[in-house]
Coordinates of C-alpha atoms in Angstrom, one line a residue:
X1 CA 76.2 -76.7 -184.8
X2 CA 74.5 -73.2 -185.7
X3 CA 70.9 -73.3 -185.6
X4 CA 69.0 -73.1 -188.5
X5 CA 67.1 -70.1 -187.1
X6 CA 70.2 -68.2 -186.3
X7 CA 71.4 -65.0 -188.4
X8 CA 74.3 -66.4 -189.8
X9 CA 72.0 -69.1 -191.8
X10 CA 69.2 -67.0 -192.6
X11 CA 71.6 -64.6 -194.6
X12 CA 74.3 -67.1 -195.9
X13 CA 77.1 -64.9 -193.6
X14 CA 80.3 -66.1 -192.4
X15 CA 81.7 -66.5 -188.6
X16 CA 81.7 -63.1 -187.4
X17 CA 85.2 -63.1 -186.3
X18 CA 85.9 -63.1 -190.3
X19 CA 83.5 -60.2 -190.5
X20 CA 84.8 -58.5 -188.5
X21 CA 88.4 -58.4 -190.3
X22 CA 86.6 -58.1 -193.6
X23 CA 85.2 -54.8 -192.2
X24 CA 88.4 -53.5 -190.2
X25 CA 90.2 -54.3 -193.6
X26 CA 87.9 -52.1 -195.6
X27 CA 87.5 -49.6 -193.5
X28 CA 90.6 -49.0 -191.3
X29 CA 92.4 -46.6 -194.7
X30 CA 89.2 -44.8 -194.4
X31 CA 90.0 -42.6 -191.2
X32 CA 93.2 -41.6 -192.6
X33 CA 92.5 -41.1 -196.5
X34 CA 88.8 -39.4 -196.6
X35 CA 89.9 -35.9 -197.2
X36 CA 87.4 -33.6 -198.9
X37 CA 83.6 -33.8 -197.4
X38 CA 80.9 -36.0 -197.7
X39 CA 80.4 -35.7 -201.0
X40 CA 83.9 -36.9 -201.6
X41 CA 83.3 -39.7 -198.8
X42 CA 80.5 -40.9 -200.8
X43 CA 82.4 -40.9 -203.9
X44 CA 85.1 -43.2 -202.3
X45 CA 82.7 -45.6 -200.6
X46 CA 81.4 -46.3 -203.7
X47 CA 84.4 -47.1 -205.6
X48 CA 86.0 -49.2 -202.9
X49 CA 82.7 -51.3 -201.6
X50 CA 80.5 -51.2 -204.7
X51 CA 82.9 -51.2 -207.8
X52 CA 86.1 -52.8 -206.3
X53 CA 84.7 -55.0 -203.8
X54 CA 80.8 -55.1 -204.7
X55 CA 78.9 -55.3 -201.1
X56 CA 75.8 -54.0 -203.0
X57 CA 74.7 -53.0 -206.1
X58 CA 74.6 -49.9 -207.4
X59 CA 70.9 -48.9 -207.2
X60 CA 71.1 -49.7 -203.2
X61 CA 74.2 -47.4 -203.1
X62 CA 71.8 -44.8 -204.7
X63 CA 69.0 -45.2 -202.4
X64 CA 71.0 -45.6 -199.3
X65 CA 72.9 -42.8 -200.0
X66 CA 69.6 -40.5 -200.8
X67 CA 68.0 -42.2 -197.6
X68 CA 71.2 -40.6 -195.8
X69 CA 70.4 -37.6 -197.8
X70 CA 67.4 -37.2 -196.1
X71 CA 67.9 -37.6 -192.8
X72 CA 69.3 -35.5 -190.2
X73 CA 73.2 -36.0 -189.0
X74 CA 76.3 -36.7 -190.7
X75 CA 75.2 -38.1 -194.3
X76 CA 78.7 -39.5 -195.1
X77 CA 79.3 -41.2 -191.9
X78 CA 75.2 -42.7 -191.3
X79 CA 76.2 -43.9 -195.4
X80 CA 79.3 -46.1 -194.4
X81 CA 77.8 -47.1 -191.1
X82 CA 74.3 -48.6 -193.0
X83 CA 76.7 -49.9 -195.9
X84 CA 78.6 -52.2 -193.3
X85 CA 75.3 -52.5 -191.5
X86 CA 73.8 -54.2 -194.1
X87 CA 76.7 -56.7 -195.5
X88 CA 77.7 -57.8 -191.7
X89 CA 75.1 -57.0 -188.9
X90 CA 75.7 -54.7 -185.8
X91 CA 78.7 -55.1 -184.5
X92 CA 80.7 -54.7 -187.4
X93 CA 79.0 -51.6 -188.5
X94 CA 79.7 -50.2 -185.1
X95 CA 83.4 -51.0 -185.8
X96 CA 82.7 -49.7 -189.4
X97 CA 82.0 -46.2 -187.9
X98 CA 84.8 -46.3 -185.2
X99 CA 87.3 -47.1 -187.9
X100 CA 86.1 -44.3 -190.0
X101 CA 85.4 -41.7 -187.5
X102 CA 88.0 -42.1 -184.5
X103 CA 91.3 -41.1 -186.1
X104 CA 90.1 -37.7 -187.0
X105 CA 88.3 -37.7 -184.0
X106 CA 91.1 -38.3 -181.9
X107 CA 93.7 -35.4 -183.6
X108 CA 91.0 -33.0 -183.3
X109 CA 90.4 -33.8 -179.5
X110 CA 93.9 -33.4 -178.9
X111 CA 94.2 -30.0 -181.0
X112 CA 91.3 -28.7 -178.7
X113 CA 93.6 -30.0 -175.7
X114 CA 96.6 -28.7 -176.4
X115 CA 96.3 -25.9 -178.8
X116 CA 92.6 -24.4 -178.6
X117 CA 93.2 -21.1 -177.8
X118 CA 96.1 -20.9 -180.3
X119 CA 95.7 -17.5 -182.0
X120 CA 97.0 -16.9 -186.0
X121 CA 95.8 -17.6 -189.8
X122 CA 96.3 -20.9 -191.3
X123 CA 99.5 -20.4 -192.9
X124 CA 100.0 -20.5 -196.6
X125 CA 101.6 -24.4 -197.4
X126 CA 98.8 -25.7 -195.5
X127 CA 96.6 -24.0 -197.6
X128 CA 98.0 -25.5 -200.7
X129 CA 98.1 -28.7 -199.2
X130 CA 94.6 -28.8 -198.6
X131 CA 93.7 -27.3 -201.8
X132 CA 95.7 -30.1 -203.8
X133 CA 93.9 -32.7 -201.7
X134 CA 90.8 -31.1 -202.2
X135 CA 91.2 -31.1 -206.0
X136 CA 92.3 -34.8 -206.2
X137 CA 88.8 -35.2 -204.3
X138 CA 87.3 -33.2 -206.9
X139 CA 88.2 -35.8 -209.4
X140 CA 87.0 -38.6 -207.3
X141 CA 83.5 -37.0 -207.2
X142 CA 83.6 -36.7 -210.9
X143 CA 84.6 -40.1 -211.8
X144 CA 81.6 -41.8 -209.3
X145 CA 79.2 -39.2 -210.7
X146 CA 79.9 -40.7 -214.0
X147 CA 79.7 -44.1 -213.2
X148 CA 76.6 -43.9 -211.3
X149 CA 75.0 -42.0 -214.1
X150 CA 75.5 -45.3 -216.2
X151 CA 73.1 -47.5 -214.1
X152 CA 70.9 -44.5 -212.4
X153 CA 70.1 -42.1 -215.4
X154 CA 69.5 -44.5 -218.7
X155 CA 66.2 -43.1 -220.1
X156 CA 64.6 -39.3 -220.5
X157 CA 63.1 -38.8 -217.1
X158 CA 65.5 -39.8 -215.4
X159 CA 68.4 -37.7 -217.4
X160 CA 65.8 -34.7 -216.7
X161 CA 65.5 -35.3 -212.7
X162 CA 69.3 -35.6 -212.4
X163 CA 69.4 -32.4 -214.4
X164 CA 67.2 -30.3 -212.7
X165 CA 68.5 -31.6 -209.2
X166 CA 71.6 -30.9 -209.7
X167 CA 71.2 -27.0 -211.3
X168 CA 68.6 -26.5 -208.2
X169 CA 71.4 -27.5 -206.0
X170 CA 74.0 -25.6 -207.3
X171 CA 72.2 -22.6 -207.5
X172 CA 70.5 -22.5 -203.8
X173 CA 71.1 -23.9 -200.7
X174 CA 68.9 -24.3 -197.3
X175 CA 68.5 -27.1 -195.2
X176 CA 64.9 -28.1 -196.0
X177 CA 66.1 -28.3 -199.9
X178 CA 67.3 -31.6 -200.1
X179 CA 64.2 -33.8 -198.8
X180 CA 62.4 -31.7 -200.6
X181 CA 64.7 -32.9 -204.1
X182 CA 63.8 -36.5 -203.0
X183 CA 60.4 -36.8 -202.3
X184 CA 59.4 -34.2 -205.2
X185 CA 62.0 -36.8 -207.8
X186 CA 60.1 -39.8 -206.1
X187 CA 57.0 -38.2 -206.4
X188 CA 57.2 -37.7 -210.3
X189 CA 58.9 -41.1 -211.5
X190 CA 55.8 -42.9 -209.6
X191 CA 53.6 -40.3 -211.5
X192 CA 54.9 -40.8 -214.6
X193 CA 55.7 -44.7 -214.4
X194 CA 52.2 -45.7 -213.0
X195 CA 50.1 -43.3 -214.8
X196 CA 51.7 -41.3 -218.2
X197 CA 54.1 -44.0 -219.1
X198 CA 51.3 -47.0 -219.6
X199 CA 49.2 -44.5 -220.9
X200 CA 51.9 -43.5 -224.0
X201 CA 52.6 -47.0 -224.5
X202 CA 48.7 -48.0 -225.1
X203 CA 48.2 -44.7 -227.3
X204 CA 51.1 -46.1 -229.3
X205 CA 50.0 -49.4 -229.7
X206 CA 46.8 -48.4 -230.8
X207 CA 48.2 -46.0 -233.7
X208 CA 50.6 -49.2 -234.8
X209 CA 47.6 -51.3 -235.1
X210 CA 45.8 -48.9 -236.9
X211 CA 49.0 -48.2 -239.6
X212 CA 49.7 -51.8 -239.9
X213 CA 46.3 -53.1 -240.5
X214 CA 46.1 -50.4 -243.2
X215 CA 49.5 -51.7 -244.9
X216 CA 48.4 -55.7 -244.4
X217 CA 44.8 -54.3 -246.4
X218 CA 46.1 -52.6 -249.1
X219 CA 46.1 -53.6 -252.9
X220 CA 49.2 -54.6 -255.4
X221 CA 48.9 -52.0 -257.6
X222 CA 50.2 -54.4 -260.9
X223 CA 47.8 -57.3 -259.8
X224 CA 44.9 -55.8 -258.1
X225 CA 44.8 -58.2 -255.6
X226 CA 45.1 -57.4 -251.9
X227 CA 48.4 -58.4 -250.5
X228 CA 49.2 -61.5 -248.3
X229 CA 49.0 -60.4 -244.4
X230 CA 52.3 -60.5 -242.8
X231 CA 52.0 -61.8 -239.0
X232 CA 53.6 -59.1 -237.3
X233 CA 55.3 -60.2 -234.1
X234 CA 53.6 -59.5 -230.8
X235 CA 54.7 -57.6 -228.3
X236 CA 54.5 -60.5 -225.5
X237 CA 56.5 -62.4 -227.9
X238 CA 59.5 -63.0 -226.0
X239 CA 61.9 -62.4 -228.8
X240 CA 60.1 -59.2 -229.5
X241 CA 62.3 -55.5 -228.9
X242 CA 61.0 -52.8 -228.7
X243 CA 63.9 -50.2 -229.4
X244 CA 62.2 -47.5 -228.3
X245 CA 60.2 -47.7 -225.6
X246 CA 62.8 -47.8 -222.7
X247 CA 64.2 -44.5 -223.8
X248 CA 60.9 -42.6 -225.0
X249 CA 58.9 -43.6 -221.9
X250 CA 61.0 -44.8 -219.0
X251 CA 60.0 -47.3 -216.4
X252 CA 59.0 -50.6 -215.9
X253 CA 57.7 -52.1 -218.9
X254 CA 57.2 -55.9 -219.7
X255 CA 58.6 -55.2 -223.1
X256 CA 62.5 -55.9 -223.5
X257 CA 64.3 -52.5 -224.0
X258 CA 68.2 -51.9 -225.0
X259 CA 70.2 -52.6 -222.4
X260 CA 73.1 -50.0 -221.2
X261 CA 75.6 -52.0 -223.0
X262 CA 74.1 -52.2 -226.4
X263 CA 74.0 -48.0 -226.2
X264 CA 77.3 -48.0 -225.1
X265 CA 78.1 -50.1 -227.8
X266 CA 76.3 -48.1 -230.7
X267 CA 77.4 -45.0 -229.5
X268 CA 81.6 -45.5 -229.2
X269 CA 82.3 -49.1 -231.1
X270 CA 84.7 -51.4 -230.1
X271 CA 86.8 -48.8 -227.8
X272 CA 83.9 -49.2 -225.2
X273 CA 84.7 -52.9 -224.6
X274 CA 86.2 -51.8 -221.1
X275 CA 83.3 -49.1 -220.1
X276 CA 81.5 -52.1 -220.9
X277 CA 83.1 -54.7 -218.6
X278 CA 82.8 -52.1 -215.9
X279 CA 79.6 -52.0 -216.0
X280 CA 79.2 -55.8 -216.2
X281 CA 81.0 -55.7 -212.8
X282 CA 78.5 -53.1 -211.4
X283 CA 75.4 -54.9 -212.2
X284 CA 76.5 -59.2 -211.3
X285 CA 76.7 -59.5 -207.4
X286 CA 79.4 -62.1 -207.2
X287 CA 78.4 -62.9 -203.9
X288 CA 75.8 -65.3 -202.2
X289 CA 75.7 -63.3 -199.3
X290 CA 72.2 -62.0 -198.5
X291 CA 71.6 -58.3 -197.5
X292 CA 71.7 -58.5 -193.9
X293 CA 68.7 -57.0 -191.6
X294 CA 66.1 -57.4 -188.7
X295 CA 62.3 -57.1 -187.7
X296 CA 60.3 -54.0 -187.8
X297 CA 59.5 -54.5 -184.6
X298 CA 63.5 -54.1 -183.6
X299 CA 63.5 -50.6 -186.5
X300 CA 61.0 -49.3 -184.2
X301 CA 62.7 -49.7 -180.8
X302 CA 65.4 -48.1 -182.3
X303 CA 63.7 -45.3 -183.3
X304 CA 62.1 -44.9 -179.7
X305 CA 66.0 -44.5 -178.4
X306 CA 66.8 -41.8 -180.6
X307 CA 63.4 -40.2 -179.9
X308 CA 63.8 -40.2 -176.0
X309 CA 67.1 -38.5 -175.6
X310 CA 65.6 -36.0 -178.3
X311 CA 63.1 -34.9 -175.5
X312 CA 64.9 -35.1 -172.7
X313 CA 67.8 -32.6 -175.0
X314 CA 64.6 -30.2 -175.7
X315 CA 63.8 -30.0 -172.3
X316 CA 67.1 -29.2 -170.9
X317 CA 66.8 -26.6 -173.2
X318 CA 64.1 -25.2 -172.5
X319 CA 64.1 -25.4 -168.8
X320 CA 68.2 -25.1 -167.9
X321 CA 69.3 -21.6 -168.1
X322 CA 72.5 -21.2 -170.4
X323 CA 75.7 -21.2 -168.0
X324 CA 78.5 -18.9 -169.4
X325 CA 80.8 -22.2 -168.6
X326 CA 80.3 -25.3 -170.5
X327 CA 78.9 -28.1 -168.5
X328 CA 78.6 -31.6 -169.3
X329 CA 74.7 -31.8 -169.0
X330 CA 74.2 -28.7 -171.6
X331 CA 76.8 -29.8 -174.2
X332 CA 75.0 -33.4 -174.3
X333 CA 71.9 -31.7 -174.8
X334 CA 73.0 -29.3 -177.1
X335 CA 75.0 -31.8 -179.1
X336 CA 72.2 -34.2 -179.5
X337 CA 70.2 -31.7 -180.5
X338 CA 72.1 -30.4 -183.1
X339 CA 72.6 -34.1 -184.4
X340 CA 69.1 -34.6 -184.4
X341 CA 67.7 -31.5 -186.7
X342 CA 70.8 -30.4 -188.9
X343 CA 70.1 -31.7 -192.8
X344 CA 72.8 -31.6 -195.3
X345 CA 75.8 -32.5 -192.8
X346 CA 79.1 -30.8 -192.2
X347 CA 78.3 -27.1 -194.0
X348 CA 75.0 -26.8 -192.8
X349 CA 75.9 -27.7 -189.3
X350 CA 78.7 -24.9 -189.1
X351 CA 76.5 -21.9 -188.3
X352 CA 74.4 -23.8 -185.7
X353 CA 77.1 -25.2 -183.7
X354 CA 78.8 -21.1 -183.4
X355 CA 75.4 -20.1 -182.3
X356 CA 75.3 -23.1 -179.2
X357 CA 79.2 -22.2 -178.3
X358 CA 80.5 -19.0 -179.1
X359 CA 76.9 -17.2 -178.7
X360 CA 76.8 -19.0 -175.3
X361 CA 80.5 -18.0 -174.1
X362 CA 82.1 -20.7 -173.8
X363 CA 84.6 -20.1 -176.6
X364 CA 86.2 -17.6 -178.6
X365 CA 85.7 -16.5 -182.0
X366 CA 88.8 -17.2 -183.1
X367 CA 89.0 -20.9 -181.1
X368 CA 85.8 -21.7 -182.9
X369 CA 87.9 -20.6 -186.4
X370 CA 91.1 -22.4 -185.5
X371 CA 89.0 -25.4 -185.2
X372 CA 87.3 -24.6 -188.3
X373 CA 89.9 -24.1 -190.6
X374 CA 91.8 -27.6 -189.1
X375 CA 88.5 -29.7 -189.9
X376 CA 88.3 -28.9 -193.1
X377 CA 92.4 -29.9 -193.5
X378 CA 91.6 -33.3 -191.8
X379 CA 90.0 -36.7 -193.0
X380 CA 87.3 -37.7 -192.2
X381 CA 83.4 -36.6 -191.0
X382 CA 82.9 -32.8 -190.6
X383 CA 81.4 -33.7 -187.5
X384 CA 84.7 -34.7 -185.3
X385 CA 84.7 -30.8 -185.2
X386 CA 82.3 -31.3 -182.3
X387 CA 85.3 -33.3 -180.2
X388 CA 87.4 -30.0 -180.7
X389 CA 84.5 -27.9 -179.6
X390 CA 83.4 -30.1 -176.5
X391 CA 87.5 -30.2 -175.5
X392 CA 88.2 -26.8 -176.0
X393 CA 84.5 -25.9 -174.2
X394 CA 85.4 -27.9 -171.3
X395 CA 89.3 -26.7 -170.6
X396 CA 88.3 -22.5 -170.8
X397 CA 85.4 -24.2 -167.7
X398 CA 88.6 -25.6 -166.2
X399 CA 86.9 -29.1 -166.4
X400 CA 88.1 -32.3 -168.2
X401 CA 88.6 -31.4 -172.0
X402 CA 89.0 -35.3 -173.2
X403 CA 85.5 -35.6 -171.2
X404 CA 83.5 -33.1 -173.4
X405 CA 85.2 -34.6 -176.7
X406 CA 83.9 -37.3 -175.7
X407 CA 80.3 -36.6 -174.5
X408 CA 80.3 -34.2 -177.6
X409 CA 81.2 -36.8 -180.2
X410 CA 78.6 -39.2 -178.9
X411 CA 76.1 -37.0 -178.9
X412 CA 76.5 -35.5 -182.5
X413 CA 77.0 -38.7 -184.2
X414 CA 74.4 -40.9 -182.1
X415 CA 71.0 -39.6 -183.4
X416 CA 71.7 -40.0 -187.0
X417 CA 72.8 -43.7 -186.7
X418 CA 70.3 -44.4 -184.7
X419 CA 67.5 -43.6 -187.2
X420 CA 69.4 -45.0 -190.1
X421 CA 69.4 -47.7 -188.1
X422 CA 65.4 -47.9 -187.5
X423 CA 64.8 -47.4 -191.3
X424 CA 67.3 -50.2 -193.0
X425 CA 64.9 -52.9 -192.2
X426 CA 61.6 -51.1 -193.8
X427 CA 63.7 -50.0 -196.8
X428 CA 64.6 -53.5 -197.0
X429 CA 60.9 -54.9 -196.9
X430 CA 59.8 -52.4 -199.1
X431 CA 62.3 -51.2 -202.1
X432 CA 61.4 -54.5 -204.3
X433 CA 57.8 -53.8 -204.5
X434 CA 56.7 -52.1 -207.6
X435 CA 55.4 -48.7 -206.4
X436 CA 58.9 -48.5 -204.5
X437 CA 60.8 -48.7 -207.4
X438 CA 59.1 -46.2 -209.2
X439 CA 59.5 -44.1 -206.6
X440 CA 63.3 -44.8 -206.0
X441 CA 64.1 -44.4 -209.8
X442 CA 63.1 -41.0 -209.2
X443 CA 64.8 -40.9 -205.9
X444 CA 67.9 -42.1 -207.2
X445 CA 68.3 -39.9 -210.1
X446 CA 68.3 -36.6 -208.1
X447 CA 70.7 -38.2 -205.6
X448 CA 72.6 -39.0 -208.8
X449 CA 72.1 -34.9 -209.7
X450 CA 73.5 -34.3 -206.0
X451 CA 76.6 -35.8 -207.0
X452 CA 77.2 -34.3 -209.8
X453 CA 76.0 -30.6 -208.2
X454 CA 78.6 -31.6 -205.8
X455 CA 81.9 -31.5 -207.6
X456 CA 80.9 -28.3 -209.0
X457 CA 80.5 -26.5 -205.6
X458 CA 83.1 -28.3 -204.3
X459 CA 85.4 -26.6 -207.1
X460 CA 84.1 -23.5 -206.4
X461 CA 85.1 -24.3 -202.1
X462 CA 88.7 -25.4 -203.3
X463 CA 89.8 -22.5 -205.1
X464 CA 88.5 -20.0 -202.9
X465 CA 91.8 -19.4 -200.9
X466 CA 93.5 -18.6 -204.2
X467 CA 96.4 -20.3 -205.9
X468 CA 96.2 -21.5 -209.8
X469 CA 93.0 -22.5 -211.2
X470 CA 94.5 -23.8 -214.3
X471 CA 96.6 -26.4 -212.1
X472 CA 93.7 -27.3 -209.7
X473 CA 92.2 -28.9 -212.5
X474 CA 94.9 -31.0 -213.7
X475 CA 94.9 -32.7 -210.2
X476 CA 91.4 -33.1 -210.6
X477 CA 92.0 -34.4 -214.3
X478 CA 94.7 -36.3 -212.9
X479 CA 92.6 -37.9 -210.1
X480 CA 89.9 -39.0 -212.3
X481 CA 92.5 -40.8 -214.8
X482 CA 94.2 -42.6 -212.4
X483 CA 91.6 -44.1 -210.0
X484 CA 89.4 -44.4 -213.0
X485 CA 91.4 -46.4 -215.9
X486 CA 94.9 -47.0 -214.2
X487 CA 93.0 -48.5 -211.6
X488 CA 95.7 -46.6 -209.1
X489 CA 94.1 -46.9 -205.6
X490 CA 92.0 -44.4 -203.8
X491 CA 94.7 -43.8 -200.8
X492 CA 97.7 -42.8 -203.3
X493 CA 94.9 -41.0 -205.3
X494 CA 94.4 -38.8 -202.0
X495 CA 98.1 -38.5 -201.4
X496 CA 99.4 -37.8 -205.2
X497 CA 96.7 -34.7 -205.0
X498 CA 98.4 -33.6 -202.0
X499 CA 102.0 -33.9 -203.1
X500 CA 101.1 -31.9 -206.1
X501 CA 99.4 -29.0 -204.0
X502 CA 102.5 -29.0 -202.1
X503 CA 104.4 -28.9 -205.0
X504 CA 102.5 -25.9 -206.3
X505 CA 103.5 -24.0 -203.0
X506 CA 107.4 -24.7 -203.7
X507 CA 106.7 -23.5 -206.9
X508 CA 105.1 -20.1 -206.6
X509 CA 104.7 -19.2 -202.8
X510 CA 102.0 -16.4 -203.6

């Protein structure tokens, strides 16, 4: 018999042998269907584990993924890794990130084997391909924008946070810029929650005390005599609502405020009914299972492994001279390195990566560009590029290419689980004290603006190479119908965007 100590009890979790198939069984599509970047990835994790199969709810999908956000690494990949990590335990968000990361990893280690110094242009019905894929994930990003918005941005401040994240975002880019969003959101809704908020609410008491006791005074003006005082119902009355004070003010408030149904229903009748029991779903955990983590103590051993490789990679560095052949001892360093001070994932990482490999000789220009090009064509994290770097690296030194995949893809992907790791169980102490929710409201909306930022510049990426506008959007309109209300899955989502890119180049090979 289990102990009553033991980690199974103390979070209500089943055998691990069943968590373990729960995870392969929710992950294993995900290495062959996450085509279109991490804001895409993020848009499918939540659809698939928060809507469809509701591991968390939808505020910890918001502050995970803004946690991810803001930490260096792969944001999509450290998101699905902590989102297993915290329904199952260790070992099954280790399998969580092997299922969702190997696949790609694995054609991209073989590309660098076998074709890496493959010379030529992407040719045209790969291009289309890609671009109806990328519009179908367009439409993904779109419909979890909009269904995050519904829990995430229900009052003013919150609208105005995921406003003005999202326009900063789309307008400027640099890696320091996204922290910078959270803390500066966090910052304000803790500003305005603790301090302007209460303060509103008390000036507005005040005058409605003031009005009312005028009315209750006054004279009938047939009898002369002063009117009967009406009670007038307290505002800790608990049938009292107040209908305006959730939307004028925000926050937490000890006063009962319309809920998101009741505006959903005023605003479109009885045609919201299923917006509404969408919603529903969001917001009722179904499950008894408790949100799994571990000491502090444990957080902060982990983040003393990801801090002494980080040293060691600085001072190899600093004190190894750059070989014009790869080696195994440099790419590790550099690698971990990269991993360990690259914010805002796959696009930001690009440039950095050409500066540690082709600045340093050991590959082409037009390697690093073959590579480049097939990444972006393949599901998956943007950072399995590094296994087609470390393989094509290794075979121009005449050394084992599967070797540097491997010691490549390790040491990209390493530092940024390891720290989400060391922060899960403090964000788990600390996200259900009060300060921390007024901070995360804030938090939360401009992660909710990031999304929506996102499918705009992810439009922008996917009609670069050319090809019809007009039609680009009907696969994104398409996409957003079809996993949306026809409830069609994500995978034939992915693959019905493709078809129709493909169709586009049968069409009007231009």
């Amino acid at each position: 018999m289990a102990s009553t100590n033991s980690p199974s009890n103390r979070y209500n979790l089943p055998p691990l042998k069943d968590r373990l198939l729960e995870t392969f069984h929710a992950y294993f599509k995900f290495g062959y269907t996450t085509f279109g970047g991490p804001s895409v990835h993020a848009a499918i994790l939540y659809d698939d584990l928060v809507v469809r199969r509701k591991w968390i709810s939808s505020e910890q999908f918001a502050e995970l993924f803004a946690i991810c956000q803001s930490l260096p690494g792969p944001g999509s990949t450290e998101l699905a890794y902590s989102l297993a990590l915290v329904r199952s335990g260790f070992l099954c968000s280790i399998l969580a990130f092997l299922n969702w990361s190997i696949p790609g990893a694995i054609v991209m280690t073989v590309i660098g084997v076998l074709i890496g110094g493959v010379k030529g242009g992407i040719p045209l019905w790969a291009t289309r391909l890609e671009q109806g894929l990328a519009s179908a994930a367009i439409g993904l990003v779109a419909l979890a924008a909009y269904r995050m918005s519904t829990s995430l941005a229900t009052d003013k401040l919150t609208r105005a946070l995921a406003l003005i994240a999202g326009s900063v975002t789309v307008l400027y880019s640099a890696p320091w810029l996204l922290p910078v969003i959270m803390v500066t959101g966090g910052f304000t809704s803790y500003i305005f929650d603790a301090f302007v908020a209460p303060l509103a609410r008390s000036w507005k008491e005040a005058r409605e005390v003031r009005e009312n006791g005028k009315k209750t005074k006054a004279e009938d003006p047939e009898t002369g005599h002063v009117a009967q005082e009406v009670e007038l119902p307290s505002r800790t009355d608990s049938n009292f609502v107040d209908t305006d004070a959730d939307d004028e003010y925000g926050g937490p408030s000890t006063m009962k405020a319309p809920s998101i149904h009741s505006s959903i229903r005023s605003r479109f009748g009885a045609d919201s009914a299923p917006m509404q029991s969408n919603l529903e779903d969001l917001e009722t955990d179904t499950t008894a299972r408790k949100t799994f983590s571990y000491s502090k103590k444990l957080g902060f051993a982990f983040f003393l492994v990801f801090l002494v490789p980080f040293i060691a990679a600085i001072l190899v560095r600093a004190l190894v001279p750059t070989s014009p052949t790869a080696q195994y001892s440099q790419l590790a360093s550099s690698f971990y390195f990269v991993g360990s001070i690259i914010f805002g994932g796959g696009p930001v990482v690009i440039p950095v990566l050409k500066a540690y490999t082709v600045d340093s000789g050991w590959m082409t220009d037009q390697q690093f560009l073959v590579g480049l090009a097939l990444i972006q064509s393949l599901p998956g994290p943007n950072f399995n590029f590094a296994c087609f770097l470390g393989a094509v690296a290794m075979a121009n030194a005449n050394g084992n290419a599967v070797g540097g995949a491997i010691v490549c893809y390790l040491a990209i992907f390493l530092p940024g689980l390891i720290l989400q790791t060391a922060i899960v169980p403090f964000w788990l102490l600390v996200r259900e004290r009060p300060a921390v929710k007024m901070i995360f409201r804030g938090v939360n909306a401009c992660a909710l603006g990031l999304v929506f930022s996102a499918t705009w510049l992810l439009w922008i990426q996917a009609n670069h190479p050319g090809g019809s506008d007009g039609y680009h959007a009907v696969i994104a309109s398409t996409a957003f119908v079809a996993s949306g209300f026809l409830d069609i899955p994500t995978p034939l989502v992915i693959i019905l965007g493709g078809s129709m890119g493909a169709l586009e180049y049968l069409f009007n090979k231009k």
